[in-house]
PDB file of C-alpha atoms and ligand atoms in Angstrom:
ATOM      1  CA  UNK A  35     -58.337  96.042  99.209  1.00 97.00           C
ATOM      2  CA  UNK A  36     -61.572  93.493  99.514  1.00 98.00           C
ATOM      3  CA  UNK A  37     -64.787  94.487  98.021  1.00 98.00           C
ATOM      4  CA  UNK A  38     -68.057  92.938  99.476  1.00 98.00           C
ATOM      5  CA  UNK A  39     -71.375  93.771  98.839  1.00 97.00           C
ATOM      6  CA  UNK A  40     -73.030  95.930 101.088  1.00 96.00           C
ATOM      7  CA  UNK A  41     -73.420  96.191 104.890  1.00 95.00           C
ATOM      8  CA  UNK A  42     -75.810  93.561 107.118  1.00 91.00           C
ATOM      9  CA  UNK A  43     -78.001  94.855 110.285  1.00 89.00           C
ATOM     10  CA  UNK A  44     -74.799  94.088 112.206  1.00 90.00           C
ATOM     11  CA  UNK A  45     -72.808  96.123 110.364  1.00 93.00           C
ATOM     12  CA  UNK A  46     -74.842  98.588 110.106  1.00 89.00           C
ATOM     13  CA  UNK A  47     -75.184  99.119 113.607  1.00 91.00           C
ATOM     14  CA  UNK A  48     -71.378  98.641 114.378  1.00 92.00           C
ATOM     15  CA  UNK A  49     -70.379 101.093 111.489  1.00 91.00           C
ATOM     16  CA  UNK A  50     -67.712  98.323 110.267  1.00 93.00           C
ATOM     17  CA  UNK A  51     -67.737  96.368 107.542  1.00 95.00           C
ATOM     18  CA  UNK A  52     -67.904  92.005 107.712  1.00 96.00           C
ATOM     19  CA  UNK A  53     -68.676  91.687 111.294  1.00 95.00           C
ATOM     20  CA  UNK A  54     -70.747  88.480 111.044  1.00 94.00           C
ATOM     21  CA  UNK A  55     -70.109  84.990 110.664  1.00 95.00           C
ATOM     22  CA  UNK A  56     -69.274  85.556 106.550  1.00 96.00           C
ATOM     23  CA  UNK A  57     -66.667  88.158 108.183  1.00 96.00           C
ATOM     24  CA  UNK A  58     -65.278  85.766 110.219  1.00 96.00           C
ATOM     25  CA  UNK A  59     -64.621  83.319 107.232  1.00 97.00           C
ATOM     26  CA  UNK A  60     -62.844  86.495 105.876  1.00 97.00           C
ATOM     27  CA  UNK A  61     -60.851  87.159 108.961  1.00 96.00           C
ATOM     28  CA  UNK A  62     -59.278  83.401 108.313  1.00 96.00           C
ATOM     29  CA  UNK A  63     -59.171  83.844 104.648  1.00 96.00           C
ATOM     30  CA  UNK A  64     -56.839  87.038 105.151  1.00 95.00           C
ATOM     31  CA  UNK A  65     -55.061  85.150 108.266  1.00 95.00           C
ATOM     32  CA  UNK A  66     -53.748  81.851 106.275  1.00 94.00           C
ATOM     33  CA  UNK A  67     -52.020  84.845 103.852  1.00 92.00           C
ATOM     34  CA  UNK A  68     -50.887  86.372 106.987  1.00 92.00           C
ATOM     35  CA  UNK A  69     -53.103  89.579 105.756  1.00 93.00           C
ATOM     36  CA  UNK A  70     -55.324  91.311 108.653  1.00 93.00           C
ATOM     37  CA  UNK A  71     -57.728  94.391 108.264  1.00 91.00           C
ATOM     38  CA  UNK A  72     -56.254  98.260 108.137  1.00 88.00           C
ATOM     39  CA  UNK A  73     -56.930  98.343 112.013  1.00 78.00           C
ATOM     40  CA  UNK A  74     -55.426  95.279 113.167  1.00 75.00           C
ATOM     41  CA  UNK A  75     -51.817  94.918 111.418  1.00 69.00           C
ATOM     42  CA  UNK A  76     -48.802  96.432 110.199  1.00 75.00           C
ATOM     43  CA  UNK A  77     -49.081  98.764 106.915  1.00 76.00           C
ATOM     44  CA  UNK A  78     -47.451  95.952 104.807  1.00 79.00           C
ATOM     45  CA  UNK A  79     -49.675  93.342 105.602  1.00 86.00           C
ATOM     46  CA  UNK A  80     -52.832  95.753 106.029  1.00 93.00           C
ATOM     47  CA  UNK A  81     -56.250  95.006 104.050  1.00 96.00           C
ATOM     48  CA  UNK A  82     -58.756  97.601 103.856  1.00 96.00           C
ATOM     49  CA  UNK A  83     -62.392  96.153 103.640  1.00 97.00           C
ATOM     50  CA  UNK A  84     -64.982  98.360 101.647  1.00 97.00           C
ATOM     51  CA  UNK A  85     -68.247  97.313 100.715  1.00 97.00           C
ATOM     52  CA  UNK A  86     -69.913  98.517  96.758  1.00 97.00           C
ATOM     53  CA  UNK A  87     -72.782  99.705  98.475  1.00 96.00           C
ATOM     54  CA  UNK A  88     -73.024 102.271 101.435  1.00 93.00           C
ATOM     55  CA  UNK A  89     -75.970 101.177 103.588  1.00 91.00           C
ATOM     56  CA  UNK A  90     -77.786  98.368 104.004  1.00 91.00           C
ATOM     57  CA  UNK A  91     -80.932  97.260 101.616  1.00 90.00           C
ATOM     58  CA  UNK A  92     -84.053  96.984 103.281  1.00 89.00           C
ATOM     59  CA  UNK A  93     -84.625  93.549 104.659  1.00 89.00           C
ATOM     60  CA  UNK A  94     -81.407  92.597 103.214  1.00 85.00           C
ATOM     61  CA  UNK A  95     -82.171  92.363  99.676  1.00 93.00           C
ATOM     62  CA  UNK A  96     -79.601  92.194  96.894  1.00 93.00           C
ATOM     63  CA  UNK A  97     -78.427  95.966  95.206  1.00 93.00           C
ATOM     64  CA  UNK A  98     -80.774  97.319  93.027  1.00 93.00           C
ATOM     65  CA  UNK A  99     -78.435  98.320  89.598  1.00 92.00           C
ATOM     66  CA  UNK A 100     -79.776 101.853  90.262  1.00 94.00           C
ATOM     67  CA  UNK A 101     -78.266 101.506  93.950  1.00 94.00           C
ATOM     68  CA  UNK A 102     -74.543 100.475  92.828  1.00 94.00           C
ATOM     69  CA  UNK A 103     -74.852 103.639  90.405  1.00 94.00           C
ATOM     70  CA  UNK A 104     -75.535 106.142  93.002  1.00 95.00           C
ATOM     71  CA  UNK A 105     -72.514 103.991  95.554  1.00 96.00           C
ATOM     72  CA  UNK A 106     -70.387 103.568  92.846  1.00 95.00           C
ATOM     73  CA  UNK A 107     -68.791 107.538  93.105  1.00 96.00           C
ATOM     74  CA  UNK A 108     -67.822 106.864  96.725  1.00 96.00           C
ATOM     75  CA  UNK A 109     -66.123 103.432  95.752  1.00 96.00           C
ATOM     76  CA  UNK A 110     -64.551 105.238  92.625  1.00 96.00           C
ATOM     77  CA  UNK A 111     -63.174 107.514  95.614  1.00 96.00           C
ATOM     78  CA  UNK A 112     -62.027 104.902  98.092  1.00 96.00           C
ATOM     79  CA  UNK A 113     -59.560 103.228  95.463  1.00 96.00           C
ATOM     80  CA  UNK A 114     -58.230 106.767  94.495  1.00 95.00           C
ATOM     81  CA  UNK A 115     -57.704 107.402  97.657  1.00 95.00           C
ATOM     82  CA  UNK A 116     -55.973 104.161  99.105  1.00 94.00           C
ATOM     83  CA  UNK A 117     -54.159 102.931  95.801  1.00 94.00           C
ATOM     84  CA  UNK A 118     -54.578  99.874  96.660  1.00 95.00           C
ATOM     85  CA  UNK A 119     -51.924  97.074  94.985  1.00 95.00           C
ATOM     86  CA  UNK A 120     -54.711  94.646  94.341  1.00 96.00           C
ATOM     87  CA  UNK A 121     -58.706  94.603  94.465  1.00 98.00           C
ATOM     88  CA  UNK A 122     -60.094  91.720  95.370  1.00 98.00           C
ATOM     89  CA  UNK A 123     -63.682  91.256  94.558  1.00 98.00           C
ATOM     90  CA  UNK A 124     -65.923  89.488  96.433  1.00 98.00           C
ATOM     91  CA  UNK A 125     -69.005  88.222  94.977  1.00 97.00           C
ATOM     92  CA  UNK A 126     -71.272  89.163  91.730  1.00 96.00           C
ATOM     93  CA  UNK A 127     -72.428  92.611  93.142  1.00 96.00           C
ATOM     94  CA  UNK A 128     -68.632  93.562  93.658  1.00 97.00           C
ATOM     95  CA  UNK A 129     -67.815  92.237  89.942  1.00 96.00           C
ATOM     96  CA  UNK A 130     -71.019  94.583  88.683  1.00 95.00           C
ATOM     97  CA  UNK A 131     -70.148  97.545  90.229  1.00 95.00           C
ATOM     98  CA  UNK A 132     -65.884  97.431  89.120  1.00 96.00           C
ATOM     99  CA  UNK A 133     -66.107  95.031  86.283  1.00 96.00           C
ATOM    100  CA  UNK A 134     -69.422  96.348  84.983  1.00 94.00           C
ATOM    101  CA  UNK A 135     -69.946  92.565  84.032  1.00 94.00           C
ATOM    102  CA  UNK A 136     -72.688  90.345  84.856  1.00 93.00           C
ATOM    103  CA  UNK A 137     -70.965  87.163  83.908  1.00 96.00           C
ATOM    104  CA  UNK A 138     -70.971  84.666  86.907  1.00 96.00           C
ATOM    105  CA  UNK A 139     -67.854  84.367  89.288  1.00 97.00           C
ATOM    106  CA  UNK A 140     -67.145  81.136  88.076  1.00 96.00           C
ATOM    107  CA  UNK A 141     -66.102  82.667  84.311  1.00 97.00           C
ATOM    108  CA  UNK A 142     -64.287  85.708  85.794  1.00 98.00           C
ATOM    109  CA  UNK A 143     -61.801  84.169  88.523  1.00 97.00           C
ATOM    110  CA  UNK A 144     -58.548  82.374  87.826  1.00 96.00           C
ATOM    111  CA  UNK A 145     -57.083  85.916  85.435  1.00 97.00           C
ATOM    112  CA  UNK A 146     -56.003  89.203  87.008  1.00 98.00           C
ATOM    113  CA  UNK A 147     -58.285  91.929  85.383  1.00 98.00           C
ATOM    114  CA  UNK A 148     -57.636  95.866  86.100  1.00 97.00           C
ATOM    115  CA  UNK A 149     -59.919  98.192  87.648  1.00 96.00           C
ATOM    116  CA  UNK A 150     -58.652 102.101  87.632  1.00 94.00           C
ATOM    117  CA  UNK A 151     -55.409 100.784  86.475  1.00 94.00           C
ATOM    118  CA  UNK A 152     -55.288  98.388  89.583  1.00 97.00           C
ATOM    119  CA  UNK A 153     -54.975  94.128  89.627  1.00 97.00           C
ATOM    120  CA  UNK A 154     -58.070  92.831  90.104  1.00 98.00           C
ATOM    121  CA  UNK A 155     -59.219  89.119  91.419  1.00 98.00           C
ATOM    122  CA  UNK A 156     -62.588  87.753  91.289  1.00 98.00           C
ATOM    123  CA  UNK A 157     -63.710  84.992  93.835  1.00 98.00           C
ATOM    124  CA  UNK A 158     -66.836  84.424  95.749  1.00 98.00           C
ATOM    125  CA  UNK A 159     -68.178  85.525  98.438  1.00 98.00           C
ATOM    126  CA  UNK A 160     -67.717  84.792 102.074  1.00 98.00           C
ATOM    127  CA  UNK A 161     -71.513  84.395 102.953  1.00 96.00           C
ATOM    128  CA  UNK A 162     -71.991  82.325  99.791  1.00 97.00           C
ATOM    129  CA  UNK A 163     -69.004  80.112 100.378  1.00 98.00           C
ATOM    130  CA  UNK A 164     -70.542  79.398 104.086  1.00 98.00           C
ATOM    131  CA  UNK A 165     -73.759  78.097 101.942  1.00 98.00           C
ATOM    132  CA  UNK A 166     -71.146  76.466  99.513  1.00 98.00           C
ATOM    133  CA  UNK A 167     -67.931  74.594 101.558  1.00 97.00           C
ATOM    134  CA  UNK A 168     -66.811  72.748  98.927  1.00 97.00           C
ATOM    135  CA  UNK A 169     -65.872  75.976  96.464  1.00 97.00           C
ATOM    136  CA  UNK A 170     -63.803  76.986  99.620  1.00 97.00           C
ATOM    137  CA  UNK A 171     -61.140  75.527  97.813  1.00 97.00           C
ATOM    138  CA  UNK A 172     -61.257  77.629  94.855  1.00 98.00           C
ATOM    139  CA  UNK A 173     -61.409  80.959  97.048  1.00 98.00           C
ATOM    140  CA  UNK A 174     -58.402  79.921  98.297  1.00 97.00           C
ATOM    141  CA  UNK A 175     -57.102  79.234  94.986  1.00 97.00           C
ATOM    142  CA  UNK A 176     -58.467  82.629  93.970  1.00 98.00           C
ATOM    143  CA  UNK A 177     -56.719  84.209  97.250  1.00 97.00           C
ATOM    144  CA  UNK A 178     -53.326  82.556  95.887  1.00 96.00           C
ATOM    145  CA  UNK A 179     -53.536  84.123  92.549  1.00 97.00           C
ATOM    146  CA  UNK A 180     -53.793  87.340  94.374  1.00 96.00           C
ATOM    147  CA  UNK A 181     -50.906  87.139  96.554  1.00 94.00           C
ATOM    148  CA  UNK A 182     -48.729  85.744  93.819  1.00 95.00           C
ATOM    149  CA  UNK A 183     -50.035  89.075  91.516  1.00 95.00           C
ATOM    150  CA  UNK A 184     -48.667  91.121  94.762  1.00 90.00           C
ATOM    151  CA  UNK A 185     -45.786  89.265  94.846  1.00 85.00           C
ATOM    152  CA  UNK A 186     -44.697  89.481  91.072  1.00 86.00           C
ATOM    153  CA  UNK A 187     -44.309  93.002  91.581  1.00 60.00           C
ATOM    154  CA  UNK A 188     -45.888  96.864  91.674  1.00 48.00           C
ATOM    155  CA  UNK A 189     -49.154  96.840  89.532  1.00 46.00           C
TER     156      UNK A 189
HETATM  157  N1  URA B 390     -71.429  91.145 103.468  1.00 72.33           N
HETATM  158  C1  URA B 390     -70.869  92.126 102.741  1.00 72.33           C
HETATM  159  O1  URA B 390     -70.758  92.033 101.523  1.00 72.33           O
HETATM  160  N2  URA B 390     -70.398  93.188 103.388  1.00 72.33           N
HETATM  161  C2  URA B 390     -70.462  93.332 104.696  1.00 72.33           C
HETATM  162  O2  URA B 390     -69.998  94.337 105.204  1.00 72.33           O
HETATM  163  C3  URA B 390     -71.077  92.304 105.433  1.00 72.33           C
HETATM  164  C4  URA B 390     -71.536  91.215 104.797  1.00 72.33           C
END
């Protein structure tokens, strides 16, 4: 399971989740693992894409902390729901809302933390790493640590 932030105009409007360009960079991301979304692969190699926040912010802004409190029962939800084998979270508004933490992403990634009992990974986001190229390399890094947490086992 990815977590992102919240939904974009596009997405909005499409009712899916990472349809833009940052969704794109996802799409790869998930591809070199030979991961694709729910829709678009076989149950084994299936990534569900959810987002901490519901709806979009006006104009785009970032989450309000009173907005990923009201979200955060439907998110609770989703992972009870899908028992997911990992969490990966995407960007500081992800980390808020499961970590609780407001640490930056650079001090959280590289350990497996737990959310609901569940592996978590911490790496950046897709629309920041299309602003930032050269930390592609440790998303991928971050992506590895995931697989290899899937790999070692059940959580
Ligand atoms: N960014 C996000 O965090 N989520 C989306 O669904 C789209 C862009």
């Amino acid at each position: 399971m990815v977590v992102g932030e919240a939904p974009g105009e596009n997405e909005d409007l499409q009712g899916e989740p990472f349809v833009g360009a940052a969704g794109q960079l996802l799409d790869r991301m998930l591809a070199a693992l030979q991961l694709a979304r729910a829709a678009d692969g076989p149950p084994a190699r299936s990534v569900y894409i959810a987002n901490t926040l519901k709806c979009r912010p006006p104009r785009n802004r970032n989450p309000g902390a009173e907005e990923l409190a009201q979200c955060e029962p439907f998110l609770v939800r989703q992972v009870e729901l899908l028992q997911p084998r990992i969490i990966l979270a995407m960007g500081r508004f992800a980390v808020q809302a499961l970590l609780r933490s407001d640490e930056a992403i650079g001090r959280l990634r590289g350990r497996v933390h737990r959310y609901q009992g569940v592996p978590l990974v911490v790496t950046y986001h897709p629309a920041y790493l299309l602003r930032s190229p050269l930390d592609k390399a440790k998303a991928w890094e971050d992506l590895c640590l995931a697989a290899a947490t899937l790999e070692g086992g059940p959580a």
